[in-house]
Each structure stands twice: as C-alpha cells, then as structure tokens.
Coordinates of C-alpha atoms in Angstrom, one line a residue:
M1 CA 107.4 -7.4 58.1
T2 CA 107.0 -3.9 59.6
S3 CA 106.7 -1.1 57.1
V4 CA 108.8 2.1 57.5
S5 CA 107.4 5.5 56.7
P6 CA 109.6 7.7 54.4
T7 CA 109.5 10.3 57.1
S8 CA 110.9 7.9 59.7
P9 CA 113.8 6.1 58.0
P10 CA 115.6 3.2 59.6
G11 CA 117.5 4.4 62.7
L12 CA 115.1 7.3 63.5
S13 CA 112.1 6.6 65.7
M14 CA 110.5 9.9 64.8
P15 CA 111.0 12.6 62.3
P16 CA 112.7 15.8 63.4
S17 CA 110.5 18.0 65.7
P18 CA 109.4 21.5 64.7
K19 CA 111.8 22.9 67.3
T20 CA 114.7 21.0 65.8
L21 CA 113.7 22.2 62.3
R22 CA 113.6 25.8 63.4
K23 CA 117.0 25.4 65.1
V24 CA 118.6 23.9 62.0
A25 CA 117.1 26.6 59.8
F26 CA 118.5 29.3 62.1
A27 CA 121.9 27.6 62.3
S28 CA 122.2 27.3 58.5
A29 CA 121.2 31.0 58.0
A30 CA 123.5 32.2 60.8
G31 CA 126.5 30.3 59.5
T32 CA 126.2 31.5 55.9
T33 CA 125.6 35.0 57.1
I34 CA 128.9 35.0 59.0
E35 CA 130.8 33.3 56.2
F36 CA 129.5 35.7 53.6
Y37 CA 129.9 38.7 55.7
D38 CA 133.7 37.9 55.8
F39 CA 133.6 37.3 52.0
F40 CA 131.7 40.5 51.2
I41 CA 133.6 43.0 53.3
Y42 CA 136.5 42.0 51.1
G43 CA 134.4 43.0 48.0
T44 CA 133.4 46.3 49.6
A45 CA 137.0 47.0 50.5
A46 CA 138.3 46.0 47.1
A47 CA 135.9 48.6 45.6
L48 CA 136.5 51.4 48.1
V49 CA 140.1 51.3 49.4
F50 CA 142.3 48.4 48.2
P51 CA 143.4 50.2 45.0
V52 CA 144.9 52.9 47.2
V53 CA 146.1 50.7 50.1
F54 CA 147.7 47.8 48.2
F55 CA 148.2 49.1 44.6
P56 CA 149.0 52.8 44.9
A57 CA 151.7 52.7 42.2
L58 CA 149.3 51.5 39.5
G59 CA 147.0 54.5 39.4
A60 CA 143.2 54.5 39.8
A61 CA 142.1 52.4 36.8
A62 CA 144.8 49.8 36.9
G63 CA 144.6 49.7 40.7
T64 CA 140.9 48.9 40.5
V65 CA 141.6 46.1 38.0
A66 CA 144.3 44.6 40.2
S67 CA 142.1 44.9 43.2
F68 CA 139.3 43.0 41.5
G69 CA 142.0 40.5 40.4
T70 CA 142.6 39.6 44.0
F71 CA 138.8 39.5 44.5
A72 CA 138.6 36.9 41.7
V73 CA 141.3 34.7 43.3
A74 CA 138.8 33.4 45.9
F75 CA 136.5 32.1 43.1
F76 CA 139.3 30.0 41.7
A77 CA 139.9 28.6 45.2
R78 CA 136.2 27.8 45.7
P79 CA 136.1 24.6 43.5
V80 CA 139.2 23.4 45.3
G81 CA 137.5 24.1 48.7
A82 CA 134.4 22.3 47.4
I83 CA 136.5 19.2 46.6
I84 CA 138.5 19.2 49.8
F85 CA 135.7 19.9 52.2
G86 CA 133.2 17.9 50.1
H87 CA 135.5 14.9 50.7
F88 CA 135.4 15.2 54.4
G89 CA 131.7 16.3 54.4
D90 CA 130.8 13.1 52.6
R91 CA 133.0 10.9 54.7
I92 CA 132.9 12.3 58.3
G93 CA 129.7 14.4 58.2
R94 CA 128.3 17.8 57.5
K95 CA 128.5 19.3 61.0
R96 CA 132.2 18.9 61.7
T97 CA 133.2 20.0 58.2
L98 CA 131.1 23.2 58.5
I99 CA 132.8 24.1 61.8
T100 CA 136.2 23.8 60.1
T101 CA 135.2 26.1 57.2
L102 CA 133.9 28.7 59.7
L103 CA 137.1 28.8 61.6
M104 CA 139.2 29.1 58.4
M105 CA 137.2 31.9 57.1
G106 CA 137.3 33.8 60.4
I107 CA 141.1 33.5 60.9
A108 CA 141.8 34.6 57.3
T109 CA 139.5 37.6 57.5
V110 CA 141.0 38.9 60.7
M111 CA 144.5 38.5 59.3
I112 CA 143.5 40.5 56.2
G113 CA 142.6 43.3 58.5
L114 CA 146.0 43.2 60.0
I115 CA 148.1 43.3 56.8
P116 CA 150.4 46.4 56.6
D117 CA 149.8 48.5 53.5
A118 CA 152.1 48.6 50.5
S119 CA 153.8 51.8 51.6
S120 CA 155.1 49.9 54.7
I121 CA 156.1 46.4 53.4
G122 CA 156.0 46.9 49.6
V123 CA 155.1 44.0 47.3
V124 CA 154.7 41.6 50.3
A125 CA 151.4 43.3 51.2
P126 CA 149.5 42.3 48.0
I127 CA 151.1 38.9 48.1
L128 CA 149.7 38.3 51.6
L129 CA 146.4 39.7 50.5
V130 CA 146.2 37.1 47.7
V131 CA 147.2 34.2 49.9
L132 CA 144.6 35.1 52.5
R133 CA 142.0 35.7 49.9
F134 CA 142.7 32.2 48.6
V135 CA 142.1 30.8 52.0
Q136 CA 138.8 32.7 52.2
G137 CA 137.8 31.0 48.9
L138 CA 138.7 27.6 50.1
A139 CA 136.4 28.1 53.2
V140 CA 133.4 29.5 51.3
G141 CA 133.9 26.7 48.7
G142 CA 133.3 24.2 51.4
E143 CA 130.6 26.2 53.2
W144 CA 127.7 26.5 50.8
A145 CA 127.1 22.9 50.0
G146 CA 127.3 21.9 53.7
A147 CA 124.9 24.6 54.8
T148 CA 122.3 23.7 52.2
L149 CA 122.7 20.0 52.8
L150 CA 122.1 20.7 56.5
V151 CA 118.6 22.0 55.9
A152 CA 117.8 19.9 52.8
E153 CA 118.5 16.7 54.6
Y154 CA 116.3 17.8 57.5
A155 CA 113.5 19.4 55.4
P156 CA 109.9 18.0 55.5
K157 CA 108.5 16.5 52.3
G158 CA 107.1 19.2 50.1
K159 CA 109.0 22.0 51.9
R160 CA 112.5 21.5 50.7
G161 CA 112.5 24.7 48.7
L162 CA 111.4 26.7 51.7
F163 CA 114.0 25.2 54.0
G164 CA 116.7 25.3 51.4
S165 CA 116.2 29.1 51.1
F166 CA 117.1 29.7 54.8
P167 CA 120.9 29.4 54.2
Q168 CA 120.4 31.4 51.0
I169 CA 119.3 34.4 53.1
G170 CA 122.8 34.6 54.5
P171 CA 124.4 36.5 51.6
S172 CA 121.7 39.3 51.7
V173 CA 122.0 39.7 55.5
A174 CA 125.8 39.6 55.2
F175 CA 125.7 42.3 52.5
A176 CA 123.7 44.5 54.8
L177 CA 126.0 43.9 57.7
A178 CA 129.1 44.5 55.6
S179 CA 127.7 47.7 54.1
G180 CA 126.5 48.8 57.6
T181 CA 129.8 48.2 59.2
F182 CA 131.6 50.2 56.5
L183 CA 129.0 52.9 56.7
I184 CA 129.4 53.4 60.4
T185 CA 133.2 53.4 60.1
N186 CA 132.9 55.8 57.2
L187 CA 130.6 58.2 59.0
T188 CA 132.8 58.2 62.1
L189 CA 136.1 58.8 60.3
G190 CA 135.0 60.7 57.2
D191 CA 134.2 59.8 53.6
K192 CA 137.7 60.4 52.2
S193 CA 139.8 60.7 55.4
E194 CA 143.3 59.4 55.9
A195 CA 142.0 57.6 59.0
F196 CA 139.5 55.6 57.0
I197 CA 142.1 54.7 54.4
T198 CA 144.7 53.6 56.9
I199 CA 142.7 52.2 59.8
G200 CA 138.9 52.5 59.3
W201 CA 138.6 49.8 56.6
R202 CA 140.3 47.3 58.9
V203 CA 137.6 47.5 61.6
P204 CA 135.0 45.3 59.8
F205 CA 137.6 42.6 59.2
I206 CA 138.8 42.5 62.8
L207 CA 135.2 42.6 64.2
S208 CA 134.5 39.4 62.2
A209 CA 136.2 37.5 65.1
V210 CA 133.1 38.2 67.3
L211 CA 130.7 36.9 64.6
V212 CA 132.8 33.7 64.2
L213 CA 132.5 32.9 67.9
V214 CA 128.7 33.3 67.7
G215 CA 128.7 31.0 64.6
L216 CA 130.7 28.4 66.4
W217 CA 128.2 28.4 69.3
V218 CA 125.3 27.9 66.9
R219 CA 126.9 25.2 64.9
L220 CA 128.1 23.2 67.9
S221 CA 124.5 23.1 69.2
I222 CA 123.0 21.2 66.3
E223 CA 123.2 17.5 65.4
E224 CA 124.4 15.7 62.3
T225 CA 121.7 15.4 59.6
P226 CA 119.3 12.3 59.9
V227 CA 120.0 11.5 56.3
F228 CA 123.8 11.3 56.8
K229 CA 123.5 9.3 60.0
N230 CA 121.1 6.8 58.5
A231 CA 123.2 6.4 55.4
A232 CA 126.3 5.9 57.5
K233 CA 124.6 3.1 59.5
A234 CA 123.6 1.5 56.2
G235 CA 127.2 1.8 54.8
Q236 CA 126.0 4.2 52.1
T237 CA 128.5 7.0 52.9
G238 CA 132.2 7.3 52.8
A239 CA 132.9 7.0 49.1
K240 CA 136.7 6.6 49.0
L241 CA 137.1 9.6 46.6
P242 CA 133.8 11.5 46.4
V243 CA 135.2 13.9 43.8
L244 CA 136.1 11.0 41.4
E245 CA 132.8 9.2 42.0
S246 CA 130.7 12.3 41.5
I247 CA 132.6 13.2 38.2
K248 CA 132.3 9.6 37.0
R249 CA 128.6 9.1 37.8
Q250 CA 127.1 12.6 37.4
P251 CA 129.4 14.8 35.3
R252 CA 126.4 16.2 33.3
E253 CA 124.7 17.4 36.5
I254 CA 127.8 19.1 37.7
V255 CA 128.4 21.0 34.4
L256 CA 124.8 21.9 33.9
A257 CA 124.3 23.1 37.5
G258 CA 127.4 25.3 37.0
G259 CA 126.0 26.7 33.8
S260 CA 122.5 27.2 35.3
L261 CA 123.9 29.3 38.2
T262 CA 126.5 31.3 36.3
L263 CA 124.1 34.2 35.7
L264 CA 123.1 34.1 39.4
F265 CA 126.8 34.7 40.4
A266 CA 127.4 37.3 37.8
F267 CA 124.4 39.4 38.9
F268 CA 125.2 39.2 42.5
Y269 CA 128.9 40.1 42.3
I270 CA 128.3 42.8 39.6
G271 CA 125.8 44.2 42.1
T272 CA 127.6 43.9 45.3
A273 CA 131.2 44.5 44.2
Y274 CA 131.4 46.1 40.7
L275 CA 128.5 48.5 41.0
T276 CA 129.9 49.7 44.4
S277 CA 133.2 50.6 42.6
Y278 CA 131.4 52.0 39.6
A279 CA 129.1 54.3 41.7
T280 CA 132.0 55.8 43.7
S281 CA 134.6 56.1 41.0
T282 CA 135.4 59.4 39.2
S283 CA 134.9 57.6 35.9
G284 CA 131.5 56.3 37.0
M285 CA 128.6 57.8 38.9
R286 CA 130.7 59.8 41.5
L287 CA 128.4 59.1 44.4
S288 CA 129.6 59.3 48.0
R289 CA 130.5 56.2 49.9
V290 CA 127.7 57.0 52.4
E291 CA 125.1 57.1 49.6
V292 CA 126.3 53.8 48.1
L293 CA 126.6 51.9 51.4
S294 CA 123.2 53.2 52.6
T295 CA 121.6 52.1 49.3
G296 CA 123.2 48.6 49.7
I297 CA 121.6 48.1 53.1
V298 CA 118.1 49.0 51.7
A299 CA 118.5 46.7 48.7
S300 CA 119.5 43.8 50.9
L301 CA 116.1 43.8 52.5
F302 CA 114.4 43.3 49.2
V303 CA 116.9 40.5 48.3
A304 CA 116.2 38.6 51.6
A305 CA 112.4 38.8 51.0
A306 CA 112.8 37.7 47.3
T307 CA 115.0 34.8 48.3
L308 CA 112.5 33.4 50.7
A309 CA 109.6 33.9 48.4
S310 CA 111.3 32.2 45.5
G311 CA 112.1 29.2 47.7
V312 CA 108.5 28.9 48.6
L313 CA 107.4 29.3 44.9
S314 CA 109.8 26.6 43.9
D315 CA 107.9 24.1 46.1
R316 CA 104.8 25.0 44.2
F317 CA 105.9 25.5 40.6
G318 CA 109.3 23.7 40.5
R319 CA 112.9 24.7 40.9
K320 CA 113.7 24.8 37.2
K321 CA 110.8 27.1 36.3
V322 CA 111.7 29.6 39.0
I323 CA 115.4 29.7 38.1
A324 CA 114.7 29.9 34.4
T325 CA 112.4 32.8 35.0
S326 CA 115.2 34.7 36.8
C327 CA 117.6 34.0 33.8
I328 CA 115.0 35.2 31.3
L329 CA 114.3 38.4 33.3
A330 CA 118.0 39.1 33.4
V331 CA 118.4 39.4 29.6
P332 CA 116.4 42.6 29.0
W333 CA 117.4 44.1 32.4
S334 CA 121.1 43.7 31.6
L335 CA 120.7 45.8 28.5
V336 CA 118.9 48.7 30.3
L337 CA 121.0 48.6 33.6
F338 CA 123.8 50.9 32.6
P339 CA 121.6 53.4 30.6
I340 CA 119.6 53.7 33.9
L341 CA 122.8 54.2 35.9
S342 CA 123.9 56.9 33.5
A343 CA 121.4 59.3 35.2
N344 CA 124.1 59.5 37.9
T345 CA 121.6 59.8 40.8
V346 CA 121.2 58.0 44.0
F347 CA 117.7 56.9 42.9
A348 CA 119.1 55.4 39.6
F349 CA 121.8 53.6 41.6
G350 CA 119.2 52.2 44.1
L351 CA 116.9 51.1 41.3
G352 CA 119.8 49.4 39.4
L353 CA 121.2 47.7 42.4
T354 CA 117.9 46.5 43.8
V355 CA 116.5 45.1 40.6
T356 CA 119.8 43.4 39.8
L357 CA 119.9 41.7 43.2
V358 CA 116.3 40.8 43.2
I359 CA 116.7 39.0 39.9
F360 CA 119.6 37.2 41.4
A361 CA 117.5 36.2 44.5
I362 CA 114.7 34.7 42.3
A363 CA 117.3 32.1 41.2
Y364 CA 119.2 31.9 44.5
G365 CA 116.3 30.8 46.7
P366 CA 115.6 27.5 44.8
A367 CA 119.3 26.7 44.3
G368 CA 119.5 25.6 47.9
A369 CA 117.2 22.7 47.2
L370 CA 118.0 22.1 43.5
L371 CA 121.6 21.1 43.9
P372 CA 121.3 18.7 46.9
E373 CA 118.4 17.0 45.0
L374 CA 120.7 16.2 42.0
F375 CA 123.3 14.1 43.8
D376 CA 123.5 10.8 45.7
T377 CA 124.2 10.8 49.4
R378 CA 127.6 9.2 49.0
Y379 CA 129.0 12.3 47.2
R380 CA 126.2 14.9 47.6
Y381 CA 128.4 17.4 49.5
T382 CA 131.1 17.2 46.8
G383 CA 128.8 17.1 43.8
A384 CA 126.6 20.0 44.9
G385 CA 129.7 22.1 46.0
M386 CA 131.5 21.5 42.6
G387 CA 128.4 22.5 40.6
Y388 CA 127.9 25.6 42.7
N389 CA 131.5 26.7 42.7
L390 CA 132.0 26.0 39.0
A391 CA 129.4 28.7 38.5
G392 CA 131.3 30.9 41.0
V393 CA 134.5 30.8 39.0
V394 CA 132.8 32.0 35.8
G395 CA 130.0 34.3 37.1
G396 CA 131.7 35.6 40.3
G397 CA 135.4 35.5 39.5
I398 CA 135.8 36.1 35.8
V399 CA 132.8 38.4 35.1
P400 CA 133.5 41.2 37.6
L401 CA 137.2 41.2 36.4
V402 CA 136.2 41.3 32.7
A403 CA 133.6 44.0 33.5
A404 CA 136.2 46.3 34.9
Q405 CA 138.3 45.9 31.8
L406 CA 135.3 46.3 29.4
A407 CA 134.3 49.5 31.1
G408 CA 137.7 51.0 30.5
T409 CA 137.9 50.0 26.8
S410 CA 134.4 49.7 25.4
G411 CA 132.2 51.6 27.9
A412 CA 129.8 50.4 30.5
W413 CA 127.1 49.4 28.0
S414 CA 129.3 46.4 26.9
I415 CA 128.9 44.9 30.4
G416 CA 125.2 44.8 29.9
V417 CA 125.7 42.8 26.6
L418 CA 128.0 40.4 28.5
L419 CA 125.4 39.8 31.2
A420 CA 122.6 39.4 28.7
G421 CA 124.6 36.7 26.9
L422 CA 125.1 34.9 30.2
G423 CA 121.4 35.0 30.9
V424 CA 120.7 33.2 27.7
F425 CA 123.4 30.6 28.4
S426 CA 122.0 30.0 31.9
V427 CA 118.4 29.5 30.6
F428 CA 119.5 26.7 28.3
C429 CA 121.6 25.0 31.0
T430 CA 118.7 25.2 33.5
L431 CA 116.2 23.7 31.1
A432 CA 118.6 20.9 30.3
L433 CA 118.9 19.9 34.0
P434 CA 117.1 16.7 35.1
N435 CA 114.0 17.3 37.3
R436 CA 114.5 15.4 40.6
E437 CA 112.7 17.5 43.1
N438 CA 110.2 14.8 43.9
R439 CA 113.0 12.4 45.0
G440 CA 113.5 11.7 48.7
L441 CA 116.9 12.2 50.3
Q442 CA 116.7 9.5 52.9
D443 CA 118.5 6.7 51.0
G444 CA 121.9 6.4 49.5
K445 CA 120.2 6.5 46.1
P446 CA 117.2 8.8 46.5
Q447 CA 113.9 7.5 45.2
T448 CA 110.5 9.0 44.5
P449 CA 108.3 8.6 47.6
P450 CA 105.1 6.6 47.1
E451 CA 102.3 8.8 45.9
H452 CA 100.0 7.9 48.9
T453 CA 102.6 9.1 51.4
D454 CA 102.1 12.6 52.7
G455 CA 105.2 13.0 54.9
I456 CA 105.5 15.8 57.3
K457 CA 102.9 18.6 57.1

C-alpha cells in the first residue's frame, strides 16, 4: 500500500506551490479589503452626514441614534448571510460563493450612494437605506468565513495563523481607504459645505464599483481550495442542511466562538464608527472631520501591522492565548479610554483610537485560523460564519447603538464600563473553547497529523 503525505492528500499530486500560496493570500486580502471598504464607508457616513441627510427632523442627538440604528441593521443581517452563503459555500465551493458576496456588496453600496435625501423623497429615503444596509450585511455575513477558509485550507502546516491573518488585514486597509476617500472629498468640497452634505459623501459609495471590478478579476483568477476539492471527491461535502448539522454537532463551538469575538467587534466598531461620531460632535470632542479622518488613516497602519504580528504569534504561542491576551488588555483600557479622550485634543483622539484598534487587532489576526479549525469540512463555512457573525450582532451591532444612548444619558464613562464587562466575558469564552489548532484540515473530519510529519516548510 502506498502511503500518502498529509501535505499531499488524495487527489493532489503535489502541495500548492509558493506562487499559488502568495496568489491566494493576495486574493483573500484584496477581497476582504473591498468588501469592508464598502461596509466602513457606511459607518463613516453614518457618523458624519447621515443624521442630516436622512434624519433631519429628529435633531442632532436623536438623528445620530437613528443613524447608528441603520448601521446596526447590517449586523443582524450578517448571521442570515452566514447561513445562506455558508450553505452554498459548503455545498458548491468557496470560490463561487465569494464571487456572489462581492457582487451583492458592490451593487448595494453603489445604490446607497444614489438614494435621494429625506428632503426629496421623505420617509422612503431612510427605508431604502435600511433595505440596502441589510443587503450589505448579508454579503459581509457570507464573506468573512469564505475568505478565511480560502487561505486556511491552503495554508502550510504550522503557518495557518500567518496565512489566516492575510484576509484579516482587509478591514484595516479598508478603514484607511474609506477615511482617505472621505478626507479627499472633504478637503475638496469643504468641512461643513453644502456640497459635501448633498453630493460629496456619495462619491466613496459610487467609486466602490471600480474596486468591485478589481476584486472580481482577482477572485476569478484563483482555484477552489484543495481541501474542498478533495473532500468533494471523497463525498465528504454537501451536507444537506449545513446550518442544522453544524448546530446539531457543534453548538458549543458556535456559541463560545461568538462570545470570544464579541469584544473584538465591540472595540473595532466603537473605534471606527462611534469614536468618529464622538470626536466630531458638538457634545463630544468637537474636532474637525479632516483631523478625525487623517488620524484614522494613521491608526490603520498600526492595526495592519498588529494583525499580521498576532497571526504569526498565534502559530508560536497558540490562538487562545493571543486572543485571551487581547481581551485582558481591553479591560483596563476600556476604563481609561474616555478619560483620555476628555482632553479634547487630536493627540488624545489618536492615542485612544490607535490603542483601541491595536487591541482589537491582537485578537483579530488569530481569529482567521481559530474558527476554521473548530469545524468539520462538511459545514466549516457555515459554522465559522455563524460563530463570527453571532459576535458581530452583539459586539458590532448592539454595542455602538447602546453606546450612543449611554453617552446621552449617563455620560461617556459608562461606555468604558460596558466595554470592560465585555472584555471579561470574552476572556472566559475564549478559555472555554477547545484547542484544535494542531488538527489538519485535509479530511472531512480533521485529525491531528502524525508527530513525525513536518509538512510544508
């Protein structure tokens, strides 16, 4: 009988070449960058202009709450998207599903940029905004799991944390692009000009069409993952209802993964969305849009570096340890964040934003490998997506909305207490997760590779 190396599973004559691995890493990073650019320009617009454009009758405070309410809609759509696209990703493959999510996101984003304001079409304007925001949520809900599976199922043994961090760079690059696009538009049309309020904010949304075309070209150029192709040949894919099978077989992993990443989502969206609003509002720091957007671009560079570094560290020290470290650091930082911001200076805002997002990045890098490792190939896309987007509902959808309300009733310090509590919660969920990072992903039911096998160096 001929033995088969774990790095060359049945159906593959050779493991993926370094060129193929680089191409897959770039494709995953480019795809998530485009998807999250579309997602984040909404958050920036929700903080800067949507209260005026779509909710002018509510006033500044209520308009901001309503604006972040529409922002939260997408997070409730994300688990639905994870189920829908996870179903097809587990049955027909990662690649084709990811192309569909990219197209959905691009079309919805461009259409948001074309919605007339409330003064033109009344209540129809915010209704259209909510519907398109829901579509964005569906697309992103199906995007993340597919992008991380794309690299995790290609990754060499012992380097899954590194490769899993490539799609995780997408949000930080997207945040820089979104902030940069708004900054250029803002500088061109003026910080508080009528032109920016009526037309300027639409430019980043419409320009996303160009990025989508680039993303399609990249994704069409890659092949389906070796793990999925081999599992399909062996009849180990195509669970009839992946969502039911994942819930039946691994409900603990889904819930704990969601709890583990809740703090991660809360820190990211507090940083990228709420703090943008807080820094520019008359009841907050009263900084200019130019100052806030410029600071966001600089912070995103630190976030990208921290994301890659944490992915590498997770290969050496373990995913759970790195993610738990992020959650522990978040507790004291949450309590000092708003006292620091109370200095009302650009430096204070830069420090607050950067440290908040770097703590997020420490957990985010390893997450790209942690979740795919938890689930069987038959429903890996669905299971990983459900765990991730469950965290998104709580940390990314509810927390920024609650934060806006807390700031208006109890003061900004109460947001810090909320975040600290989430940090403690996420620490316990992370420690309770099973440790499966030494499992291979080549089989329908991943198994620990033999100790004498070195795999790909």
